Short mmCIF file of C-alpha atoms in Angstrom, two decimals:
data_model
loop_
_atom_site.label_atom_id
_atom_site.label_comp_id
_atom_site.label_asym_id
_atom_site.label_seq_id
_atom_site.Cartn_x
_atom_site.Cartn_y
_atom_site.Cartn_z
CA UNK A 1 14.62 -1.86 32.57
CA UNK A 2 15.73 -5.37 30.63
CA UNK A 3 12.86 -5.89 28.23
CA UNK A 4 10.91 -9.59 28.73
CA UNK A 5 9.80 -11.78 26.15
CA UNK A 6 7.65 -14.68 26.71
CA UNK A 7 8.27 -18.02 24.79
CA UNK A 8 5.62 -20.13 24.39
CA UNK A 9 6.66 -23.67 22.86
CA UNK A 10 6.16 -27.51 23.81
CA UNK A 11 9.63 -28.47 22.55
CA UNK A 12 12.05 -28.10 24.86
CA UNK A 13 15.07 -27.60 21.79
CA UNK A 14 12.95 -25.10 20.82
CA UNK A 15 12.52 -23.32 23.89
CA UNK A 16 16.07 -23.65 24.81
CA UNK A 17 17.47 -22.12 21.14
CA UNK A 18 15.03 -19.17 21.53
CA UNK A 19 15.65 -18.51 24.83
CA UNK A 20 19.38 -18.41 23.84
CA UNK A 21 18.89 -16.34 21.13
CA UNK A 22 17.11 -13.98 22.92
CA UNK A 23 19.41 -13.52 25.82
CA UNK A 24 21.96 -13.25 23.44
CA UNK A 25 20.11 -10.00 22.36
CA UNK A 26 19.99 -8.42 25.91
CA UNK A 27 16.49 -9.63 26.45
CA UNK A 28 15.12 -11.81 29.25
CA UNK A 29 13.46 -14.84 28.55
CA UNK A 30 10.24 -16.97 30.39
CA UNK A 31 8.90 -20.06 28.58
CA UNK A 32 5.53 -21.41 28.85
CA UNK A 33 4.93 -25.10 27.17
CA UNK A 34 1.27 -25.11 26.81
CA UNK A 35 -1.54 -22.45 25.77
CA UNK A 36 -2.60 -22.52 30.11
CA UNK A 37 0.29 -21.63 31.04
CA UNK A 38 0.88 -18.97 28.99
CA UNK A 39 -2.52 -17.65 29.54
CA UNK A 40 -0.99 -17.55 33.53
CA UNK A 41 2.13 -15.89 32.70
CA UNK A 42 0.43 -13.05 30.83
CA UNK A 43 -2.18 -12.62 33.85
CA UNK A 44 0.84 -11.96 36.53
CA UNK A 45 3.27 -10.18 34.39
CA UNK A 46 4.27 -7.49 31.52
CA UNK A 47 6.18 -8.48 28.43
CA UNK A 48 7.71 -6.39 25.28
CA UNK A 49 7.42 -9.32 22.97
CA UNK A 50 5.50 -12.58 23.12
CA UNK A 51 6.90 -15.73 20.34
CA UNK A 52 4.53 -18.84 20.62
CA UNK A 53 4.44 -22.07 18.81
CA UNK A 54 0.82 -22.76 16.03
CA UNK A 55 1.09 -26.17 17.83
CA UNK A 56 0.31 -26.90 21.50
CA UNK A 57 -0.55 -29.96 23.43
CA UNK A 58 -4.11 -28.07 24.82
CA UNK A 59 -4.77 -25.90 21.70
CA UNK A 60 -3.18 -23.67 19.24
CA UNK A 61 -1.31 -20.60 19.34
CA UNK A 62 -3.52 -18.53 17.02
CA UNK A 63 -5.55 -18.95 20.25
CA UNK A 64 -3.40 -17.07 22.43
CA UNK A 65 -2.79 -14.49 19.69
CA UNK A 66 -6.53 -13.58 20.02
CA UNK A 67 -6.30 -13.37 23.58
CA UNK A 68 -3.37 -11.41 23.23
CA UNK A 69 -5.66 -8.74 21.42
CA UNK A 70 -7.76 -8.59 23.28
CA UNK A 71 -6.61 -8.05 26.83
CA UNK A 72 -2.77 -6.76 25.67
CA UNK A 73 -3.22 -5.18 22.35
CA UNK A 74 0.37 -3.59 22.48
CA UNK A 75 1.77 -6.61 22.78
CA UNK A 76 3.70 -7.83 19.41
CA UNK A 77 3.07 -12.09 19.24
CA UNK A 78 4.99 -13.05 16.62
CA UNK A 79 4.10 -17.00 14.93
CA UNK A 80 5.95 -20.02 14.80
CA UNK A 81 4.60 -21.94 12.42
CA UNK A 82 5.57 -25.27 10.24
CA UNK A 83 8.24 -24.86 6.99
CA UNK A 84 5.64 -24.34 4.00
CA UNK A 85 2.23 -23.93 6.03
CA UNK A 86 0.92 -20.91 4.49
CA UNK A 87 -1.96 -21.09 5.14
CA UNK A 88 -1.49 -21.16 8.98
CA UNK A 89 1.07 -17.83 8.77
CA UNK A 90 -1.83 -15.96 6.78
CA UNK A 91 -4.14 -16.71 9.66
CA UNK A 92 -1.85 -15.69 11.75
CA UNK A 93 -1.66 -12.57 10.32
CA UNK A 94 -5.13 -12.11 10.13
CA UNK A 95 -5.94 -12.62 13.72
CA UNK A 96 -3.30 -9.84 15.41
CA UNK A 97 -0.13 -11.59 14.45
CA UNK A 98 2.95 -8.96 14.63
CA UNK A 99 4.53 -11.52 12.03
CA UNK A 100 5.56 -15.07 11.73
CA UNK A 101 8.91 -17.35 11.96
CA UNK A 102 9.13 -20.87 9.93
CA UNK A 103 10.54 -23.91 11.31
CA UNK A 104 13.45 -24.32 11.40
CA UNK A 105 14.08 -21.22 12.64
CA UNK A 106 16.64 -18.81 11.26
CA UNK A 107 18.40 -17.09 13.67
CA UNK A 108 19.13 -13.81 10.97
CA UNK A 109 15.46 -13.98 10.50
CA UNK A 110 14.51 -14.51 14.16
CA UNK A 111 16.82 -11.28 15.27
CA UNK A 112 15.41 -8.97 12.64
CA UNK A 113 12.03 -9.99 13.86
CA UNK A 114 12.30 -9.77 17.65
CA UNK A 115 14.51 -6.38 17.35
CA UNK A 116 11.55 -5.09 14.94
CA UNK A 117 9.11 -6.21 17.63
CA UNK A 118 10.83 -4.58 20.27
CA UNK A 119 10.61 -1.18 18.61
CA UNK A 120 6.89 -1.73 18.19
CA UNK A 121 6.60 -2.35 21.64
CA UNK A 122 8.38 0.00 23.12
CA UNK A 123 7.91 3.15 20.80
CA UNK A 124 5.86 6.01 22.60
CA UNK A 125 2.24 6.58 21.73
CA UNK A 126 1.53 9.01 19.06
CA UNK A 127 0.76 12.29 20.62
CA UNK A 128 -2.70 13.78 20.21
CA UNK A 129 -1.16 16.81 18.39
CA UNK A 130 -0.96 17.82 14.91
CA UNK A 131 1.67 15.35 13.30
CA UNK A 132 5.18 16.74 12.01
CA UNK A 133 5.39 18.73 8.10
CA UNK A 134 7.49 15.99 7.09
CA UNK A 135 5.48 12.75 7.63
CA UNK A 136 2.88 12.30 5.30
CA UNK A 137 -0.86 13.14 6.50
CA UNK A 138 -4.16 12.98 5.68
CA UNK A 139 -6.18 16.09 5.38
CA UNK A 140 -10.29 16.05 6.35
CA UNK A 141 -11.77 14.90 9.36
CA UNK A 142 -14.97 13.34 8.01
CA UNK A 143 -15.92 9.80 9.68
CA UNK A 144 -14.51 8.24 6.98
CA UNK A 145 -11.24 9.95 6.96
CA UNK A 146 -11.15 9.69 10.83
CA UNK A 147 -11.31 5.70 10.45
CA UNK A 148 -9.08 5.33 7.96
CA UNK A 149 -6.71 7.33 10.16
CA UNK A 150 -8.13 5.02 12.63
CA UNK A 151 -6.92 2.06 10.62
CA UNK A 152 -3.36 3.08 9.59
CA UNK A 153 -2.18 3.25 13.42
CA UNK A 154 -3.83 0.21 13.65
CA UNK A 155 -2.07 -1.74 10.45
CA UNK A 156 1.55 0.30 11.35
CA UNK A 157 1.98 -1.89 14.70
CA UNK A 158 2.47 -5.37 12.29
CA UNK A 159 4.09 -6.63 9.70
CA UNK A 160 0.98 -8.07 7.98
CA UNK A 161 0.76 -7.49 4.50
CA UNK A 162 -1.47 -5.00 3.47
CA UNK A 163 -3.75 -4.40 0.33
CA UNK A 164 -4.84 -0.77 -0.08
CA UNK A 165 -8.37 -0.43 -2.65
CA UNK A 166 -9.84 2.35 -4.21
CA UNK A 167 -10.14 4.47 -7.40
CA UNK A 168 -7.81 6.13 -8.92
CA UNK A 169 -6.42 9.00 -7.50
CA UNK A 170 -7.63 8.78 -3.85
CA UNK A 171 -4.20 8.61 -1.97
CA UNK A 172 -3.75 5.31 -2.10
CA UNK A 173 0.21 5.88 -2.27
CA UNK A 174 -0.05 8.29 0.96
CA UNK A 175 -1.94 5.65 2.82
CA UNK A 176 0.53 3.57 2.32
CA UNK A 177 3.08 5.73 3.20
CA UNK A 178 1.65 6.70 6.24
CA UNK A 179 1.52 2.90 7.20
CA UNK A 180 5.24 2.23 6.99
CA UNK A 181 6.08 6.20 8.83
CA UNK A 182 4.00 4.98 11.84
CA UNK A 183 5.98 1.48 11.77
CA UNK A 184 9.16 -0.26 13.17
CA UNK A 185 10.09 0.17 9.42
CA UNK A 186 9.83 3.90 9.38
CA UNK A 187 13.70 3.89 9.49
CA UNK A 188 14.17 1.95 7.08
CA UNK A 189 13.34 2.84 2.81
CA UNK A 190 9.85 2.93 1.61
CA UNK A 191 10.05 1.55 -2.44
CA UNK A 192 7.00 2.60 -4.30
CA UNK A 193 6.48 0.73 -7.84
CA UNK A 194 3.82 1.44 -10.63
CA UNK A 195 3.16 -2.22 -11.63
CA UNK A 196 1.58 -1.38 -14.55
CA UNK A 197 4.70 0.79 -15.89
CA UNK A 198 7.46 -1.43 -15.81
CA UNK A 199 8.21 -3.18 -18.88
CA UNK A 200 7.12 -6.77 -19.16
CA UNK A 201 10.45 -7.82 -20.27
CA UNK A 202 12.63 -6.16 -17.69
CA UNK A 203 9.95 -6.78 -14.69
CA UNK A 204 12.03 -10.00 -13.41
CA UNK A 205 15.51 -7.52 -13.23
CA UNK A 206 13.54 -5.04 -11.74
CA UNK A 207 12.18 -6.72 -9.00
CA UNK A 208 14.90 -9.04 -8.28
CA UNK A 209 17.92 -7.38 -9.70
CA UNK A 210 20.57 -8.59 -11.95
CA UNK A 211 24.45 -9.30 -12.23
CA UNK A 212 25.93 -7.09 -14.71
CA UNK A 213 26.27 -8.95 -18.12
CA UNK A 214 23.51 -11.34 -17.18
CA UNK A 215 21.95 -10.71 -20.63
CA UNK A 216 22.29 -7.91 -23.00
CA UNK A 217 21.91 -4.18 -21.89
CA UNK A 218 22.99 -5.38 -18.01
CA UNK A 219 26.23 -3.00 -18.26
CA UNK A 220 26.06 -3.10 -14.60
CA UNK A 221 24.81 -4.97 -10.95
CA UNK A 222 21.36 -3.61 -10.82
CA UNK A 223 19.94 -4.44 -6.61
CA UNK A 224 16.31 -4.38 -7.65
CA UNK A 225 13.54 -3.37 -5.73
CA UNK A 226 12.95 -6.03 -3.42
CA UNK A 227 17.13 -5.51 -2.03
CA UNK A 228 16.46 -1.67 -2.21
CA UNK A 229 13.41 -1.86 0.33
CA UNK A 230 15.41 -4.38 2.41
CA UNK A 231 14.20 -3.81 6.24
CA UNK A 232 11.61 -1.16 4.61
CA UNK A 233 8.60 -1.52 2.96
CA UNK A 234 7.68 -2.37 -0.61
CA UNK A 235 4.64 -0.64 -2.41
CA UNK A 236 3.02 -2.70 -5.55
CA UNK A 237 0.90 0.19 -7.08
CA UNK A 238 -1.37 -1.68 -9.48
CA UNK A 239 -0.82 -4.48 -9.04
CA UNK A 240 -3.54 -6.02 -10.99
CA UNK A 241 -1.30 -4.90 -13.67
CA UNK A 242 1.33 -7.32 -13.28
CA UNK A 243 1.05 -10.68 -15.87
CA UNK A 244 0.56 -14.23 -14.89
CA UNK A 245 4.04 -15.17 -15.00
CA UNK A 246 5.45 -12.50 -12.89
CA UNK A 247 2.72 -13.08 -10.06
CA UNK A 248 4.32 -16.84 -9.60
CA UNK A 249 7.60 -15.51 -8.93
CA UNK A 250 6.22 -12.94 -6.83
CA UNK A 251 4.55 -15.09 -5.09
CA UNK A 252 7.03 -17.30 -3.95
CA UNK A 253 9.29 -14.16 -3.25
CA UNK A 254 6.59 -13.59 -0.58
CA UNK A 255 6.19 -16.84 0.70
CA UNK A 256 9.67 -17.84 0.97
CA UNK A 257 10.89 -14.46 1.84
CA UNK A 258 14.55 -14.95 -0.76
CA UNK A 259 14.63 -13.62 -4.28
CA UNK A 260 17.44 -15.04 -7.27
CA UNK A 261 18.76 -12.17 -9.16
CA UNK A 262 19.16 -12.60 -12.71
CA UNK A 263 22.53 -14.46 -13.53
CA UNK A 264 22.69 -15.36 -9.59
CA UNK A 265 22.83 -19.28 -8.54
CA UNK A 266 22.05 -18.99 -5.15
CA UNK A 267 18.95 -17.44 -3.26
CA UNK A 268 19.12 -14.27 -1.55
CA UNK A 269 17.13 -13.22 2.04
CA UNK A 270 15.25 -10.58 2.00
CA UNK A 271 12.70 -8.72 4.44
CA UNK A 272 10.16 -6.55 3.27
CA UNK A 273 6.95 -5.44 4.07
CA UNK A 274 4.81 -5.79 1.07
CA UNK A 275 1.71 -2.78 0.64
CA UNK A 276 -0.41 -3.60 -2.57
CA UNK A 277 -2.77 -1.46 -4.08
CA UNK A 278 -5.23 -1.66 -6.87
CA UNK A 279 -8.19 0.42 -8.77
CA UNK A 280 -9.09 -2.81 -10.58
CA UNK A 281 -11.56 -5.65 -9.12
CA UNK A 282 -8.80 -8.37 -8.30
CA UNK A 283 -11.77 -11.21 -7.67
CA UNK A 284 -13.29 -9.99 -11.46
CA UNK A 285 -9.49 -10.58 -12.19
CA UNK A 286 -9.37 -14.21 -10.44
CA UNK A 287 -12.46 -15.29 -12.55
CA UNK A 288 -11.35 -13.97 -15.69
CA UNK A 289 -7.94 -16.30 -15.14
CA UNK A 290 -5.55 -12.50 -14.83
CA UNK A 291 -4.72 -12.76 -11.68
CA UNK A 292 -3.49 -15.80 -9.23
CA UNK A 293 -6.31 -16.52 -6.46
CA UNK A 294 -3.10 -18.10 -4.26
CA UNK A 295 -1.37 -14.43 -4.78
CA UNK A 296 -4.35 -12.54 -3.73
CA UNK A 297 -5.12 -14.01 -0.25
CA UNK A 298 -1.15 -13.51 -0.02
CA UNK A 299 -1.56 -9.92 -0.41
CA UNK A 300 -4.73 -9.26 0.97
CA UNK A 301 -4.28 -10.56 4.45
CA UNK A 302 -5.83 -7.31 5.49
CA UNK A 303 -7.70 -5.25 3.38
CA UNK A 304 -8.50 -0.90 3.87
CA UNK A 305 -10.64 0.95 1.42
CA UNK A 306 -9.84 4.67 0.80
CA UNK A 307 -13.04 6.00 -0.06
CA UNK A 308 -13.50 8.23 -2.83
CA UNK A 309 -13.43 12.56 -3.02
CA UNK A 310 -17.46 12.26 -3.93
CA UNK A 311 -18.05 10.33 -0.41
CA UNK A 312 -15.93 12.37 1.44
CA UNK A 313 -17.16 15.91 -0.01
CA UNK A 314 -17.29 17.97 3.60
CA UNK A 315 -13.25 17.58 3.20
CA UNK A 316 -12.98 19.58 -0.25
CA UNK A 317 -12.55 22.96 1.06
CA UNK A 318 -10.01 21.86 3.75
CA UNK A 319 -8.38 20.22 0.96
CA UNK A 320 -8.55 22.84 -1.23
CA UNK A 321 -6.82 24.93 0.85
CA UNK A 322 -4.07 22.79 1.15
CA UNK A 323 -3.77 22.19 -2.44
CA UNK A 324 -3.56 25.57 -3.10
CA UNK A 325 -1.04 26.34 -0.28
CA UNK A 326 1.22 23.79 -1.83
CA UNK A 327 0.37 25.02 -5.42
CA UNK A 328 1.65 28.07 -4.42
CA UNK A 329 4.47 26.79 -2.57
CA UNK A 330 5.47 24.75 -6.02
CA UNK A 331 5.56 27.88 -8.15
CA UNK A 332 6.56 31.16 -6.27
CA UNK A 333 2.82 31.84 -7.00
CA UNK A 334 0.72 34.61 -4.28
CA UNK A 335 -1.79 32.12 -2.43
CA UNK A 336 -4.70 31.78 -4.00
CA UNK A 337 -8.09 31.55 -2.35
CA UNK A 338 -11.69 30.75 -4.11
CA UNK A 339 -14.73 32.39 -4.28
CA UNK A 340 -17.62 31.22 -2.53
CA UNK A 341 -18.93 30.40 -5.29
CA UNK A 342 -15.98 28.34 -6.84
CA UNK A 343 -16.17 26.60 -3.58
CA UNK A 344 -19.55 25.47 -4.09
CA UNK A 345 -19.30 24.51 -7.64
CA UNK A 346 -16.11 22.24 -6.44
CA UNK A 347 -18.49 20.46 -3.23
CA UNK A 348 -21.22 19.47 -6.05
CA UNK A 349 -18.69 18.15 -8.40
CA UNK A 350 -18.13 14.43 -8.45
CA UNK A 351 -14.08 14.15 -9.32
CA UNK A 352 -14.01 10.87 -11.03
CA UNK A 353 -10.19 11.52 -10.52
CA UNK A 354 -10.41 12.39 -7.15
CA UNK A 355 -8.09 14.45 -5.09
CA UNK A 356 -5.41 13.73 -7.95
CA UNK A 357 -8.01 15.47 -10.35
CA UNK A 358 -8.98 18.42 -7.68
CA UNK A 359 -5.03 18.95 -7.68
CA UNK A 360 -4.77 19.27 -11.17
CA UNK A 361 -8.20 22.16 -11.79
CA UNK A 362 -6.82 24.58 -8.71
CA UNK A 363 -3.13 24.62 -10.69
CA UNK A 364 -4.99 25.28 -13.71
CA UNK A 365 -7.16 27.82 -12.09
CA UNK A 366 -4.20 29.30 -9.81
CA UNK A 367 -2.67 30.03 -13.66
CA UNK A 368 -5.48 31.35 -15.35
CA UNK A 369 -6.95 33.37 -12.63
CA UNK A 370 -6.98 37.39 -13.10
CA UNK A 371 -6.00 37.99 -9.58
CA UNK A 372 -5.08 35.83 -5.96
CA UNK A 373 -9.15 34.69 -6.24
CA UNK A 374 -10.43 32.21 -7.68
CA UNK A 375 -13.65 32.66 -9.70
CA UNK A 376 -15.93 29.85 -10.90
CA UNK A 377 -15.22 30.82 -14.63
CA UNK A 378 -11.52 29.73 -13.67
CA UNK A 379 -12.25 26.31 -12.75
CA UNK A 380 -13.45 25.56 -16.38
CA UNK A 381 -15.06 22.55 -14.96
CA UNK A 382 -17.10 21.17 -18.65
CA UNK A 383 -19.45 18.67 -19.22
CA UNK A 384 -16.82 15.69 -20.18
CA UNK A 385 -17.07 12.00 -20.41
CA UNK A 386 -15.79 10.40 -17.01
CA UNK A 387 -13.34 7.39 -17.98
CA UNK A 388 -14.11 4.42 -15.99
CA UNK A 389 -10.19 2.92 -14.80
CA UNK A 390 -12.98 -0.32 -13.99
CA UNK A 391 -14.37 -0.18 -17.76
CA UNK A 392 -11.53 -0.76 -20.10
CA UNK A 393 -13.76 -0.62 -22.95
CA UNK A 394 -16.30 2.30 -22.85
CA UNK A 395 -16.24 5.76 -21.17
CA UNK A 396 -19.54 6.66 -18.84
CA UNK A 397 -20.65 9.98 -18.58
CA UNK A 398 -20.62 12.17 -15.16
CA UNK A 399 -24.06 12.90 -13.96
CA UNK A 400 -24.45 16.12 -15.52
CA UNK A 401 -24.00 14.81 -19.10
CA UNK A 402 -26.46 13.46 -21.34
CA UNK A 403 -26.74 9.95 -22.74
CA UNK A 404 -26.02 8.76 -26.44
CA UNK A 405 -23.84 11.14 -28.04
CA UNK A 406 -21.28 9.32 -28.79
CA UNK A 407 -19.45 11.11 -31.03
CA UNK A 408 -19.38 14.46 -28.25
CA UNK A 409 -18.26 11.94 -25.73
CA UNK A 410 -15.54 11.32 -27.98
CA UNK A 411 -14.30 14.33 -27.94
CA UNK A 412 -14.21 15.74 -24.67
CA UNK A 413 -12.48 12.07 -23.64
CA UNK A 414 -9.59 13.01 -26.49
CA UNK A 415 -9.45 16.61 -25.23
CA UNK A 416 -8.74 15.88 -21.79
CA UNK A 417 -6.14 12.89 -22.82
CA UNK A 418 -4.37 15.59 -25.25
CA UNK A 419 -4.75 18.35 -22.07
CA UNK A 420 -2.54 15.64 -19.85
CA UNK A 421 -0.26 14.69 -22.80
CA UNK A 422 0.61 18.56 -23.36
CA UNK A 423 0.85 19.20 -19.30
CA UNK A 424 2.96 16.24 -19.14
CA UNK A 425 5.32 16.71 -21.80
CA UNK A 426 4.23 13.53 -23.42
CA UNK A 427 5.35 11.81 -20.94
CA UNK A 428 2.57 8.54 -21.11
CA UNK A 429 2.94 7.45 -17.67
CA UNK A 430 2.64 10.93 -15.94
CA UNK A 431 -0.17 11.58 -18.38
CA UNK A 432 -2.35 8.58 -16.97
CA UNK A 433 -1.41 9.48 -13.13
CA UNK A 434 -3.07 12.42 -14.29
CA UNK A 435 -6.16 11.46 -15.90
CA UNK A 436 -6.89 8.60 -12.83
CA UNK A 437 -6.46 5.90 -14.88
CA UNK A 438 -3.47 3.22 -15.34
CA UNK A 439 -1.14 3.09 -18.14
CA UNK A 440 -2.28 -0.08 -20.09
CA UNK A 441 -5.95 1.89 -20.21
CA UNK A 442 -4.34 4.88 -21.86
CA UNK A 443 -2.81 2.85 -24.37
CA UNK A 444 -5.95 1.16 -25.18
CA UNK A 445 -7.54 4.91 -25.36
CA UNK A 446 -4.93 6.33 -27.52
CA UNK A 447 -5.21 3.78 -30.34
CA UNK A 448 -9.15 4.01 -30.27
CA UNK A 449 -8.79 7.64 -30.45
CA UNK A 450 -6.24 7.57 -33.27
CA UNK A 451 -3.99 10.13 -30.86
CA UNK A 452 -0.11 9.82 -32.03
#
């Protein structure tokens, strides 16, 4: 059957170029000129796709997008707003929009829109089985984990962008992940970036790319990571990380949807879905002058929290066992299973580096263990200071440790730092990933610790 898209527009040039375009594409076409009558059309029949004008003569199309979610949910309504209203495509966004289209319209823009719509709209639901090895999954099935499971099909069927809190070490990567497999995108790459890990002086190349000999070092034409994820998705790990001046070009790399390579002249298109994610309070960020208020509500059109291992804690032995299975998997190891006890100790622990931290003690333990079971004793979980990725300055203490002793604090913080160092063969960046903390923190902790 010939998929139908409804056009809903008050400007009959309009009306006539879409429906052009889009019967150009295979697709049949009814148009609607005011918010009434495509209220009607939706009543009396089914469409795959659904492109309306902000503007109407009785209302505007954010309107109908509400409606649109509410009584056809699986129908993508994609925006046609004014050249340089931002404000009207975030709302958009915010209120069910698959995505948006500027005036004038692009026709390259308008086909890669409707033709991501259309796979939206006509993929199959997801069965209500146990999802394939190879897509990325969430393990647990506490409330929390079964709404942010919840949320993910939810965010997959648009092109919103999406802005992924929580602490360090919760999955935050894997959420986001799992938002682009369930998508129209899934086909297409998924680019993950640690914002916080890319030199400040290279960031421009390697977002945007460069020509080769653009400045010194460019020995060759370097895409960057905005071309790479082209028709994909693009994943800004901290991205409270990033400095002021690279947040105005990203920005407008967003809002504008082209990009200028270094040594280019001319602008470049480019379409990608843009994931952010953050341990760091970005409003604490805003009112310290960090971070751009403009490219915050540009990136947080919708917002999901992963909640943390501690809130979560009914999911630690099925995680465990996972862990372990793939810990075992990793090395050639015999599958390791823990003691009852071991299990217990691990439920009452609070992992202030979550299920990147729980990870790390069961390959530790899987080593050191006498035999395939794991004993408490091999967990070597110790009294230690818990480093705070939100407190740059001080460590706090878990809730087993006591208060004001400094100097033992001290310590056990520089201990664990040298433990990741040595597991990570000095490798800085692997070592913070490890400890739940970003990169620019474990700088700061190095140099206060006098650690070479």
């Amino acid at each position: 059957m010939t998929a139908r898209a409804l056009i809903v527009d008050d400007e009959a040039d309009i009306r006539a170029l879409l429906e052009i375009t889009l019967s150009r594409m295979g697709l049949e076409t009814q148009a609607a000129a005011s918010l009434d009558e495509a209220r009607h059309a939706l009543a009396s029949n089914s469409y795959a796709l659904c492109l309306t004008d902000m503007r109407l003569p009785d209302g505007l199309g954010i309107e109908l997008v509400r409606d649109i979610q509410i009584h056809h949910p699986d129908l993508p309504v994609a925006v046609i707003t004014a050249y340089g209203n931002a404000e009207d495509a975030v709302e958009s966004l915010k209120s069910g929009a698959f995505d948006f289209v500027t005036k004038p319209v692009d026709i390259s823009t308008l086909r890669r829109l409707v033709n991501s719509a259309l796979q939206t709209s006509q993929a199959p639901a997801p069965p209500q089985v146990e999802a394939a090895t190879d897509q990325p999954q969430l393990t647990g099935e506490t409330p929390a984990v079964e709404e942010l499971r919840r949320m993910i099909a939810k965010l997959a069927r648009n092109q919103a962008p999406v802005h992924i809190r929580g602490e360090s070490g919760t999955g935050k990567e894997l959420v986001a992940k799992m938002i682009h497999a369930q998508g129209s995108r899934a086909e297409k790459p998924f680019v993950p970036v640690n914002c916080g890990a890319v030199p400040t002086e290279l960031m421009e190349s390697e977002f945007f790319g460069h020509n080769k000999g653009s400045f010194t070092g460019a020995v060759a034409d370097n895409p960057g990571l905005f071309r790479s994820a082209d028709g994909g998705t693009l994943f800004l790990d901290e991205v409270g990380d990033l400095p002021i001046h690279m947040q105005v070009k990203l920005l407008r790399a967003i809002q504008e949807r082209k990009i200028r390579p270094v040594g280019h002249s001319q602008e470049i298109d480019v379409d990608v879905r843009i994931i952010s994610a953050t341990h760091r309070d970005l409003q604490q960020l805003i009112a310290q002058g960090q971070f751009r208020e403009d490219l915050y509500y540009r990136l947080n059109v919708i917002e999901i929290d992963v909640p943390a291992l501690r809130d979560r804690r009914a999911d630690i032995p099925t995680l465990a066992k996972t862990l372990l299975t793939r810990i075992s998997e990793r090395h050639g190891l015999p599958q390791s299973e823990l003691s009852q006890d071991a299990l217990r100790t691990l439920v009452s622990y609070d992992f202030p580096g979550n299920i990147r931290e729980l990870e790390n003690i069961l390959e530790r333990a899987a080593a050191l263990a006498e035999n395939e079971q794991i004993e408490t004793t091999d967990l070597r979980l110790q009294p230690s200071a818990r480093i705070d990725p939100a407190n740059e300055e001080e460590p706090t203490t878990t809730k087993s440790q006591p208060a004001n002793i400094d100097d033992s604090l001290a310590q056990a913080e520089k201990a664990r730092i040298i433990d990741a160092l040595e597991r990570t063969r000095y490798n800085k960046t692997r070592a913070a990933e490890l400890l739940g903390i970003s990169f620019r923190s474990l700088r700061y902790r190095l140099k206060k610790l006098g650690i070479d």
